[in-house]
Short mmCIF file of C-alpha atoms in Angstrom, two decimals:
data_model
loop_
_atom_site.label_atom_id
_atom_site.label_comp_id
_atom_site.label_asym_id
_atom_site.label_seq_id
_atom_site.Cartn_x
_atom_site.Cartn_y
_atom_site.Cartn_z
CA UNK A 55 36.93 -13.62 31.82
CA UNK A 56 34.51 -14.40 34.71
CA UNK A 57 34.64 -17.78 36.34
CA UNK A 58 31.37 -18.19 36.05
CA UNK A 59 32.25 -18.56 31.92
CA UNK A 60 34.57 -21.50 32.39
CA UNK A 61 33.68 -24.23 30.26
CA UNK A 62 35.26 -27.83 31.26
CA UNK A 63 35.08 -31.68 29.54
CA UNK A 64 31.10 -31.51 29.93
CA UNK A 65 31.13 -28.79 27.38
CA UNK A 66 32.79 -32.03 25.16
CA UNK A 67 29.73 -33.90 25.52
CA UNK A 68 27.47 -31.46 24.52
CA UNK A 69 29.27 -31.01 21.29
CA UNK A 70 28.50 -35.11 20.85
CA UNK A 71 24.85 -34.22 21.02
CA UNK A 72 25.49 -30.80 19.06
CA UNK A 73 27.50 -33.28 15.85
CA UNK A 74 24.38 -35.58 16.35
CA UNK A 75 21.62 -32.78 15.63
CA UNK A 76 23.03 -31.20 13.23
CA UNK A 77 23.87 -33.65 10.32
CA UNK A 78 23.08 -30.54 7.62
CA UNK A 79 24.17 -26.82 7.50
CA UNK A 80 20.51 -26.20 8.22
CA UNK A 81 20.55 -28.30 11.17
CA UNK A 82 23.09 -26.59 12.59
CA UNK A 83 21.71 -23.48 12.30
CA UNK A 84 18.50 -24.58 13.46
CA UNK A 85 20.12 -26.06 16.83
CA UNK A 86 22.43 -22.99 16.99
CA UNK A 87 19.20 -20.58 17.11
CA UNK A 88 17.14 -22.85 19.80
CA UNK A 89 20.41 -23.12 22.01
CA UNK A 90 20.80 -18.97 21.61
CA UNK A 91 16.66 -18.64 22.36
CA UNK A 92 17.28 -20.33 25.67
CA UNK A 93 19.54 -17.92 26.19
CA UNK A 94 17.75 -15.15 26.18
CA UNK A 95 18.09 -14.22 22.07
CA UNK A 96 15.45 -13.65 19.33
CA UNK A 97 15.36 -13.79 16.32
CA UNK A 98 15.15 -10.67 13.49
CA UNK A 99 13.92 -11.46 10.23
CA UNK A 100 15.61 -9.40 7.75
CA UNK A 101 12.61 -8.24 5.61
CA UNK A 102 11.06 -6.31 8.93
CA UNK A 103 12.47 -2.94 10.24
CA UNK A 104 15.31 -2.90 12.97
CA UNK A 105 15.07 -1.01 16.15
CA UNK A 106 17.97 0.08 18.70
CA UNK A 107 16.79 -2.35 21.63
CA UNK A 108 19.33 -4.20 24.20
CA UNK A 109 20.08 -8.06 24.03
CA UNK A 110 20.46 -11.01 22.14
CA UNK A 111 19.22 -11.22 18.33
CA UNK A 112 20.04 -13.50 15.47
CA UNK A 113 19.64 -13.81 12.04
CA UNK A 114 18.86 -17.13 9.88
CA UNK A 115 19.76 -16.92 6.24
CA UNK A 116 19.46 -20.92 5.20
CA UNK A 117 23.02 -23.01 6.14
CA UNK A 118 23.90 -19.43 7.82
CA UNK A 119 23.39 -17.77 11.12
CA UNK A 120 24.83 -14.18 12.67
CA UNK A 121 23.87 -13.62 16.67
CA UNK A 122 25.26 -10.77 18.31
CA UNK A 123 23.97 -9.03 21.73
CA UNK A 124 24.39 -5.24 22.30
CA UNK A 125 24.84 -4.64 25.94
CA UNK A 126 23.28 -1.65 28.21
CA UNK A 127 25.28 1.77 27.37
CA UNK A 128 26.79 0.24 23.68
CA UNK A 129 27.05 3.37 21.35
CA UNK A 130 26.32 3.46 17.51
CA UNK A 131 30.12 3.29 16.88
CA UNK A 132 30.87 0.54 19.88
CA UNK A 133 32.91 -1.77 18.32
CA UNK A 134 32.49 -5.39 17.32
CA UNK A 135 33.86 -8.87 18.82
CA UNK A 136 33.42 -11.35 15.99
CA UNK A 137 33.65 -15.40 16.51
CA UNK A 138 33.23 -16.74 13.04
CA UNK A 139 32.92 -20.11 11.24
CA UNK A 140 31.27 -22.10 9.13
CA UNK A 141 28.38 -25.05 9.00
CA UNK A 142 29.12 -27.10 6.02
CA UNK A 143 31.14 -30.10 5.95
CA UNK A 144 32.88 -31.56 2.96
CA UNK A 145 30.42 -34.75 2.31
CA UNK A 146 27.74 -36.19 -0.74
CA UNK A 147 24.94 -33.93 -2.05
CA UNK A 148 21.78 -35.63 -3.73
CA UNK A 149 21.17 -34.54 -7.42
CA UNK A 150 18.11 -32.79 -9.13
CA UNK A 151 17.31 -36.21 -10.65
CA UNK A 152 18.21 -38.64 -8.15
CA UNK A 153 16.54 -41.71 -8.84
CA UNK A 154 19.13 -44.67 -10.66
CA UNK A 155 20.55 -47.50 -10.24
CA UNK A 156 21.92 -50.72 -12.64
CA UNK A 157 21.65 -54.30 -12.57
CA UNK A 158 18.44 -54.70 -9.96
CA UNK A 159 20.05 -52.13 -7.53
CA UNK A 160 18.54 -48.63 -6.49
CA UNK A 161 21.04 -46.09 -6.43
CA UNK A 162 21.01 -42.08 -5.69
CA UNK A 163 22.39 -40.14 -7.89
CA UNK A 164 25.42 -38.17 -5.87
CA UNK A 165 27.25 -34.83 -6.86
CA UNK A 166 30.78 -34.80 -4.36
CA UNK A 167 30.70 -31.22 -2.51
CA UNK A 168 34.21 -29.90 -1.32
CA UNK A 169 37.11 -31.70 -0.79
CA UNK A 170 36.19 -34.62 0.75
CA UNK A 171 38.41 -37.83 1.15
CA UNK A 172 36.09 -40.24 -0.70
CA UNK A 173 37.59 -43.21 1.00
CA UNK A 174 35.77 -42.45 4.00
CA UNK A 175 32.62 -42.42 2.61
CA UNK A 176 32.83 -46.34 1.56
CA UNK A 177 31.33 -48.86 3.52
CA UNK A 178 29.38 -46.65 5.92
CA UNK A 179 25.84 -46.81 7.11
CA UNK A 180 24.76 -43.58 6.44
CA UNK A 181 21.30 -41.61 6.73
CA UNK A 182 19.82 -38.79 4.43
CA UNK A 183 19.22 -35.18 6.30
CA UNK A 184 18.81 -31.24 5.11
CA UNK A 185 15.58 -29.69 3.81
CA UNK A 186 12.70 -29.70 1.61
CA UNK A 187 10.84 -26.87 -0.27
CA UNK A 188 7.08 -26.78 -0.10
CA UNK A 189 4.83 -24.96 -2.80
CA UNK A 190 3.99 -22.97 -0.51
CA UNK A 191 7.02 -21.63 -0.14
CA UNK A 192 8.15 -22.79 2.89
CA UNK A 193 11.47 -25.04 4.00
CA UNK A 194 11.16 -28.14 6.53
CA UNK A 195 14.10 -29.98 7.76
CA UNK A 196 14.56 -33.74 7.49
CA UNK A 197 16.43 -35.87 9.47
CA UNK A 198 16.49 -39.78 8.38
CA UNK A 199 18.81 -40.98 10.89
CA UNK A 200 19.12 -44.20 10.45
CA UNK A 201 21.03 -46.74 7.75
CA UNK A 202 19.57 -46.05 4.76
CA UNK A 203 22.08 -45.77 2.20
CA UNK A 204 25.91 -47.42 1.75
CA UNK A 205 28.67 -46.61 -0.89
CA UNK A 206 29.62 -50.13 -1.46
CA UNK A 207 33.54 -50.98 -1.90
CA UNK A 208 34.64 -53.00 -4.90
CA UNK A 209 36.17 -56.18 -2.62
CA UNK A 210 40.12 -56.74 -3.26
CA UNK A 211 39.56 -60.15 -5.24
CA UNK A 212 38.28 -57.59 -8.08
CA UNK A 213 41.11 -55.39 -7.52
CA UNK A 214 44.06 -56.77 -6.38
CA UNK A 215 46.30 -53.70 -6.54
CA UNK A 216 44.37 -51.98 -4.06
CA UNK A 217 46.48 -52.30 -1.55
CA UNK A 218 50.04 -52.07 -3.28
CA UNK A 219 49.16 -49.32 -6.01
CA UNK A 220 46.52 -47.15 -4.13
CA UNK A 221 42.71 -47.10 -4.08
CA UNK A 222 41.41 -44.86 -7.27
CA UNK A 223 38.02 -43.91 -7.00
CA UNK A 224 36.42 -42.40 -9.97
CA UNK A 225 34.11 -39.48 -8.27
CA UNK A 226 31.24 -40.32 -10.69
CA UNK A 227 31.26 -43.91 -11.41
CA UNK A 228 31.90 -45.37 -8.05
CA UNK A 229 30.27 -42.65 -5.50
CA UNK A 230 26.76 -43.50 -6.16
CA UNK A 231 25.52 -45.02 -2.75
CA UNK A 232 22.70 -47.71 -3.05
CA UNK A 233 19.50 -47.93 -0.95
CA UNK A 234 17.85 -50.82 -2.48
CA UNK A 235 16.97 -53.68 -4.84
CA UNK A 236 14.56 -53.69 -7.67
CA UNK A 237 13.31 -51.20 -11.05
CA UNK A 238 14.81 -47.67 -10.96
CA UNK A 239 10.92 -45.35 -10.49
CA UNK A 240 11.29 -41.92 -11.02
CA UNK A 241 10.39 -39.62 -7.88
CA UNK A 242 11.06 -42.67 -5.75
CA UNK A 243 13.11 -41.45 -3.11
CA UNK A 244 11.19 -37.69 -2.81
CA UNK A 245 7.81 -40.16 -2.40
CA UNK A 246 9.80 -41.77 0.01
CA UNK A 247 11.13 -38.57 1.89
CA UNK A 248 8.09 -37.04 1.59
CA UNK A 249 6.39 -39.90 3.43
CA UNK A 250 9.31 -39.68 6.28
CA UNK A 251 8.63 -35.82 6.49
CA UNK A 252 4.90 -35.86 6.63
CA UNK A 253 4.28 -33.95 3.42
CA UNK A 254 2.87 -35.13 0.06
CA UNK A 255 5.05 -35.88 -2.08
CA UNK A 256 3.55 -33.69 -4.74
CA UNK A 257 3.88 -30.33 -2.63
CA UNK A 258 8.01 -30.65 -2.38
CA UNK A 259 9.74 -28.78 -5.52
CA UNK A 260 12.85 -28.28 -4.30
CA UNK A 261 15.19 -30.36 -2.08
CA UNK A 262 18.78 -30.09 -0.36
CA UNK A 263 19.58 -33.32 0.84
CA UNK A 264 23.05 -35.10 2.01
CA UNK A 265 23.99 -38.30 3.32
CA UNK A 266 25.72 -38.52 6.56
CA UNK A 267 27.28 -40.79 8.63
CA UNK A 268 24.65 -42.60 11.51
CA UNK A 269 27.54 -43.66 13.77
CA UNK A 270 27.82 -41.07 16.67
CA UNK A 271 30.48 -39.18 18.02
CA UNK A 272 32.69 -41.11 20.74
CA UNK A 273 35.46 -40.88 23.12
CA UNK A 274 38.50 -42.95 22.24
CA UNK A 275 41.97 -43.84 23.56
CA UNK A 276 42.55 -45.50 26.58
CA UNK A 277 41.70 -42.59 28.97
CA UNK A 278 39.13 -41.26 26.77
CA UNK A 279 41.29 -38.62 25.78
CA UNK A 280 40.35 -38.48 22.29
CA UNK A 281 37.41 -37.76 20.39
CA UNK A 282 36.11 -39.27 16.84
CA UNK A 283 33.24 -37.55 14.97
CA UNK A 284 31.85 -36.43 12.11
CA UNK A 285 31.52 -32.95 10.71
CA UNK A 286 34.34 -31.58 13.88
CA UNK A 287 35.17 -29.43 10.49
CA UNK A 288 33.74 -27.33 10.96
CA UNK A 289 30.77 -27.64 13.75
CA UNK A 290 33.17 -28.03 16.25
CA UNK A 291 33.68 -24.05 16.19
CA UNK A 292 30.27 -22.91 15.39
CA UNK A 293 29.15 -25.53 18.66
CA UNK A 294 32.08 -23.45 20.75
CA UNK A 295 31.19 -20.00 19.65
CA UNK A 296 27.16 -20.36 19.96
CA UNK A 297 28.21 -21.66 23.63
CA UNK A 298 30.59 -18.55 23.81
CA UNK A 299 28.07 -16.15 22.53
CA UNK A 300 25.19 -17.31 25.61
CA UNK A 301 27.94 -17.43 27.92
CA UNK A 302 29.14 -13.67 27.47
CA UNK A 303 25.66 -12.89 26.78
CA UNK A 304 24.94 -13.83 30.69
CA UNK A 305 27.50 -11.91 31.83
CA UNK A 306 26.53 -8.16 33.37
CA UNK A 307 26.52 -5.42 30.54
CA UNK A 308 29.08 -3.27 32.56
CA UNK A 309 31.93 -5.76 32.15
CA UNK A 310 31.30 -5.73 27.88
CA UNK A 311 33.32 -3.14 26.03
CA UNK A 312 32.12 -4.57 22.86
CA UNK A 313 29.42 -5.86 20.65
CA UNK A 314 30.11 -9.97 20.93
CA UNK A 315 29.14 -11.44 17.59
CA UNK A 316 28.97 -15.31 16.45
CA UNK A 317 28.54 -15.45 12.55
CA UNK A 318 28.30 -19.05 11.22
CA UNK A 319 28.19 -19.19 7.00
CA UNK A 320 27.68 -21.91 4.98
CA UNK A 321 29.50 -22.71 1.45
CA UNK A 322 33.30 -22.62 2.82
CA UNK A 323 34.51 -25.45 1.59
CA UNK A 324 33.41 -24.37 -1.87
CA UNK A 325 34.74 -20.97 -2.04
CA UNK A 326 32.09 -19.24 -0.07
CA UNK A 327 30.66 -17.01 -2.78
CA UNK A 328 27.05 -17.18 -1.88
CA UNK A 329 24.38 -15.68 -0.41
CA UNK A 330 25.27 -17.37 2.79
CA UNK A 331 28.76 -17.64 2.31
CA UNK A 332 31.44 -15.51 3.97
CA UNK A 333 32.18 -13.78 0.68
CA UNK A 334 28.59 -12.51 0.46
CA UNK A 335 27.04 -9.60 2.07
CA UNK A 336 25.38 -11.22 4.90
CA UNK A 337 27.98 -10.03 8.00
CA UNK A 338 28.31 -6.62 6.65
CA UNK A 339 25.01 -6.24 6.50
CA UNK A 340 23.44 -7.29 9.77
CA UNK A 341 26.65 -5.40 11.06
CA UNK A 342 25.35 -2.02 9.56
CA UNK A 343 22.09 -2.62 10.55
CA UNK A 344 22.78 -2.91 13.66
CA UNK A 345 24.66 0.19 13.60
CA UNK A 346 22.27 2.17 11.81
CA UNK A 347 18.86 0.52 13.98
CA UNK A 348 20.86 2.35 17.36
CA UNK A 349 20.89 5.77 15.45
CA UNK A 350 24.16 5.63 13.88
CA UNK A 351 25.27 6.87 10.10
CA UNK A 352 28.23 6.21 7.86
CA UNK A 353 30.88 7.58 10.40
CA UNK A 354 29.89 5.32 13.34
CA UNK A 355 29.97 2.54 11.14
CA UNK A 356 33.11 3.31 9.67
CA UNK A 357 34.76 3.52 13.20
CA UNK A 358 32.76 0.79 14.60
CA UNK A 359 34.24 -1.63 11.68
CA UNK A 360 37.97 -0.16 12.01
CA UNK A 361 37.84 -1.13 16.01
CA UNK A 362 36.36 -4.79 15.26
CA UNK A 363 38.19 -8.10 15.60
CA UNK A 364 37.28 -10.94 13.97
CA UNK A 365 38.53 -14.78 15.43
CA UNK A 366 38.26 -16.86 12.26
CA UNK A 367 37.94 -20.27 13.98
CA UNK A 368 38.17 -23.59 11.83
CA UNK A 369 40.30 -27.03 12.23
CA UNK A 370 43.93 -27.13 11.27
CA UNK A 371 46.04 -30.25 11.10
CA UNK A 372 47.65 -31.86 14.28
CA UNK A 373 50.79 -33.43 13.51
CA UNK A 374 50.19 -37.04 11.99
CA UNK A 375 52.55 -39.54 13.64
CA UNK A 376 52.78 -41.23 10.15
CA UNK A 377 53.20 -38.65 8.11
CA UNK A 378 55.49 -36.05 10.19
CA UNK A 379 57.34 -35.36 6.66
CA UNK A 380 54.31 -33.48 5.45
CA UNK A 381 54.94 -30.99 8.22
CA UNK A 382 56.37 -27.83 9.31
CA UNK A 383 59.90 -29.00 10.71
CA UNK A 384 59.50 -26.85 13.64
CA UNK A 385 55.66 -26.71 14.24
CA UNK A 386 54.56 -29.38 15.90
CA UNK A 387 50.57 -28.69 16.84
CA UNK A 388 49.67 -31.94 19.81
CA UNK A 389 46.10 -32.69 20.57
CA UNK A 390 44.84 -31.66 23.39
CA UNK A 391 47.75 -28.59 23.58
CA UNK A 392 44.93 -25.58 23.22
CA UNK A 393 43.55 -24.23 20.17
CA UNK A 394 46.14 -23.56 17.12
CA UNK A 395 46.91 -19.61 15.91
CA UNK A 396 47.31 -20.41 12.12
CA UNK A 397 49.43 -18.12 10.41
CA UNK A 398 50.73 -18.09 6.47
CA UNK A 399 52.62 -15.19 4.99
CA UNK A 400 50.98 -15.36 1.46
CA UNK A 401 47.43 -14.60 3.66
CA UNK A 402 45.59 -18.05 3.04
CA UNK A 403 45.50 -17.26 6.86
CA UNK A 404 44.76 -13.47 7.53
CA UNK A 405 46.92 -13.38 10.95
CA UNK A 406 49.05 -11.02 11.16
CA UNK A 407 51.63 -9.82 14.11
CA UNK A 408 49.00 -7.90 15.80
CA UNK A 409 45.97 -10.88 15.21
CA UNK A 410 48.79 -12.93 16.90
CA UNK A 411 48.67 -10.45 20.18
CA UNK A 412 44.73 -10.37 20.89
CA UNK A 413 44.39 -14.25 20.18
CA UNK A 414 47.52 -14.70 22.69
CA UNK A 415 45.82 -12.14 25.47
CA UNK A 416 42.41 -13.97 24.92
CA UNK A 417 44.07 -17.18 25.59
CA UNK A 418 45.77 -15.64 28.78
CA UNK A 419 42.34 -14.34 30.29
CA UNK A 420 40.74 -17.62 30.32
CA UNK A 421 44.24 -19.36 31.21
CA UNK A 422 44.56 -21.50 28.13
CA UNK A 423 47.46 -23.03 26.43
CA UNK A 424 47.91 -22.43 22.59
CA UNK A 425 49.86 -23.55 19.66
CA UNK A 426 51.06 -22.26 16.26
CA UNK A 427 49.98 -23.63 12.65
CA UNK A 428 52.48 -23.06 9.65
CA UNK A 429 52.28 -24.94 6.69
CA UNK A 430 55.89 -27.17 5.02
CA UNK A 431 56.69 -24.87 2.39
CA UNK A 432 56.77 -27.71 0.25
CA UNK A 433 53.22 -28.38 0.88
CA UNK A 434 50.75 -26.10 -0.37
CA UNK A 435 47.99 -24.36 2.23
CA UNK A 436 44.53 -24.19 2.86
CA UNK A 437 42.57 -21.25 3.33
CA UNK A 438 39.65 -20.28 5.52
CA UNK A 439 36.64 -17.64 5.75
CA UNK A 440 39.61 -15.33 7.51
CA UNK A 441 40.96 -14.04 4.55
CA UNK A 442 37.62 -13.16 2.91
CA UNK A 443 36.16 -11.62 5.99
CA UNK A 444 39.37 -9.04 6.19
CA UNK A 445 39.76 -8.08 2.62
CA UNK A 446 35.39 -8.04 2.18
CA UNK A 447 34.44 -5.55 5.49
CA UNK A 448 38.00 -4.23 6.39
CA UNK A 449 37.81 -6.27 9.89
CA UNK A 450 40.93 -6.97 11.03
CA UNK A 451 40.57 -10.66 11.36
CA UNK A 452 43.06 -13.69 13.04
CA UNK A 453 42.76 -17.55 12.24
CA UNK A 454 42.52 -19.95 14.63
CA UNK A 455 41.05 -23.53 15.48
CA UNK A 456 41.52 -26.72 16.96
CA UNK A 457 44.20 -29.12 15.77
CA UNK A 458 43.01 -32.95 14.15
CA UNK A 459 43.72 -35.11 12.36
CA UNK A 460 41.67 -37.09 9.31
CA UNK A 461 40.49 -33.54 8.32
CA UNK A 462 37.57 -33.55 5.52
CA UNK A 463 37.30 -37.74 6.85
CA UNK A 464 33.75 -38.95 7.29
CA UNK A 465 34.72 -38.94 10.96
CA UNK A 466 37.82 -36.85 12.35
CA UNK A 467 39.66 -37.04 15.33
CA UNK A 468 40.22 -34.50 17.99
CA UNK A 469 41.50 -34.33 21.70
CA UNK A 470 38.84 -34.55 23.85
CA UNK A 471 39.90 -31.12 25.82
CA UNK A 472 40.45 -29.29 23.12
CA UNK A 473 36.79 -28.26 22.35
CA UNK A 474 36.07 -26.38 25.56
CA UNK A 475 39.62 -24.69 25.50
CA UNK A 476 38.69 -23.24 22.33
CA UNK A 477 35.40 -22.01 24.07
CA UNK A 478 36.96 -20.82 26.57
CA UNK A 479 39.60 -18.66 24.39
CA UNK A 480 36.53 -17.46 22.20
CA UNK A 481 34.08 -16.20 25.43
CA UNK A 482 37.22 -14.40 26.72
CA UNK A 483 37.88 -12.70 23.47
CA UNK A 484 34.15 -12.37 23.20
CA UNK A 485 34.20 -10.56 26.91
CA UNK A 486 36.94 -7.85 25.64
#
């Protein structure tokens, strides 16, 4: 990898600003796409024709985003370099009918997406962000950034086992954050987002909205050698590889044996069967395309497909000083180490001996330390967009990621190196 690619502890304080943008899948995306069109990319819209030109080019399906950038000399059956992850976060989604409350407060009615620790989400100033559908037909983002809503805790005089027998938290009864006093009105928070977005209120008929957290990302520890923040799973890896992408992108065409490809889906912490998900069509199809728009047919996709690599990168669990029992006796993943190779046998990871040896001469190009990820076989794993990507396109894929802890927290913890090592690792795998 050229030195000119080297990321260092500056590339940590752009993902601060990246976490702050980007407080929706749609967000992200969004600030993905204007950080690639500085760059040099543009985008393709998927409903036009596709021709065989050089560069950078990116596609935006809503919470989901594919960028690649086909070099000077690439062939239809050139092969691809794949840095994948995903934009969505484990957090509170607002309802089709959101408008409740008891008692004199105004609540919003909540639906719990993914796995998230609830916990975290009590007590919190948080704001309201995604997008709005017009009648026209159109999407607009909104962004209401400031403390609007709070999940209130039931205080310990009212509950006095709390503390000795564990906090239960019923997800429909006690989730529902409030925002006010007074009547419940129907439509009252879409006239009031509306009214924040610039629209009328009357032209929105369809809405994706989330709270999120308004406290921003910081350095912690006493050398700053930590890093809390929300949404690190899993915008932590679609802020390195975007960064990766433009990086290798600037790099002359010569030195690029490969297609470099970032491909950033929404819906994994759900399963990812959607549209935009990584068990949809979306990668396989902008891959073709691009194989077919530089002359190719079935053959050069097929061989272009069965030379590809994919680098599934997500967060995997640091060792927890507390809770070392809940881990692998004899992995031991440290903060601030280098990005984690995660490996399970039963594929809810999709490395394999041979992921293991591109990941580990990646690493070596860009001079970066790594670590290994297994889960206690007492415990059981999580899974990732790796194994779906490998068994959906063929692709031989690898999972990797940066180690934390308070995974699927409101805010999670991270060392404060370990975001531009990952970057690093990526724009050298990226480079070939």
């Amino acid at each position: 990898m050229s030195s000119s690619l080297r990321f260092d502890r500056g590339h940590t304080d752009d993902l601060m600003a990246f976490l702050m943008a980007s407080p929706s899948p749609y967000h992200a995306v969004a600030t993905a796409a204007a950080r690639l069109e500085k760059a040099g990319f543009r985008q393709v819209e998927e409903t036009s024709a596709w021709d065989g030109t050089t560069g950078g080019k990116y596609v935006l399906r809503g919470g989901a985003i594919v960028a690649w950038y086909v070099p000077e000399g690439a062939g239809a059956h050139t092969p691809f370099r794949i840095a994948g992850a995903h934009t969505d976060s484990p957090n509170l989604r607002v309802k089709p009918l959101p408008d409740t409350g008891a008692y004199g407060w105004r609540q919003i009615a909540v639906e719990v997406y993914g796995g998230t620790l609830l916990n975290t989400w009590l007590d919190r100033d948080l704001g309201l962000a995604g997008r709005i559908s017009l009648r026209d037909g159109t999407d607009r983002l909104v962004s209401i950034d400031r403390p609007l809503l709070r999940v209130p805790q039931l205080a310990v005089h009212l509950d006095r086992s709390a503390n000795t027998d564990g906090l239960k938290l019923d997800r429909q009864k006690h989730m529902q954050p409030i925002w006010g006093l007074g009547d419940v009105e129907e439509g009252d928070l879409i006239r009031f987002v509306a009214e924040e977005a610039g629209v009328d209120a009357e032209d929105i008929t369809g809405w994706d909205l989330m709270p999120h957290p308004v406290e921003p990302p910081a350095y912690l520890g006493r050398d700053r050698e930590l890093l809390a923040g929300p949404r690190m799973d899993n915008l932590l890896s679609v802020h390195a590889a975007t960064a990766a992408l433009a990086a290798v992108a600037g790099q002359p065409d010569s030195e690029l044996p490969y297609i470099p490809v970032m491909a950033a889906f929404d819906h994994e912490e759900n399963g990812s069967q959607s549209d935009t998900g990584a068990d949809g069509p979306l990668l396989g199809t902008v891959l073709e395309r691009s194989v077919f728009a530089r002359g190719g047919g079935y053959e050069d996709r097929a061989r272009a497909f069965a030379g590809t690599v994919c680098l599934s990168s997500d967060t995997g669990h640091a060792i927890h000083p507390n809770y070392a029992e809940r881990h692998d006796p004899t992995h031991h993943p440290v903060v601030n180490g280098g990005p984690i190779l995660k490996v399970n046998v039963n594929m809810r990871y999709a490395t394999d001996g041979s992921g293991r040896s591109v990941f580990a001469a990646a690493c070596e190009r860009a001079g970066v330390p790594w670590q290994t990820f297994v889960s206690n076989n007492a415990m059981p794993c999580g899974t990732t967009i790796g194994p779906i990507t490998a068994a959906r396109h063929g692709i031989k894929t690898v999972d990797i990621g940066v180690a934390i802890l308070s995974m699927h927290s409101a805010r999670e913890l991270c060392g404060a190196d370990d975001p531009y090592l990952l970057a690093n690792a990526l724009a050298a795998f990226l480079a070939g």
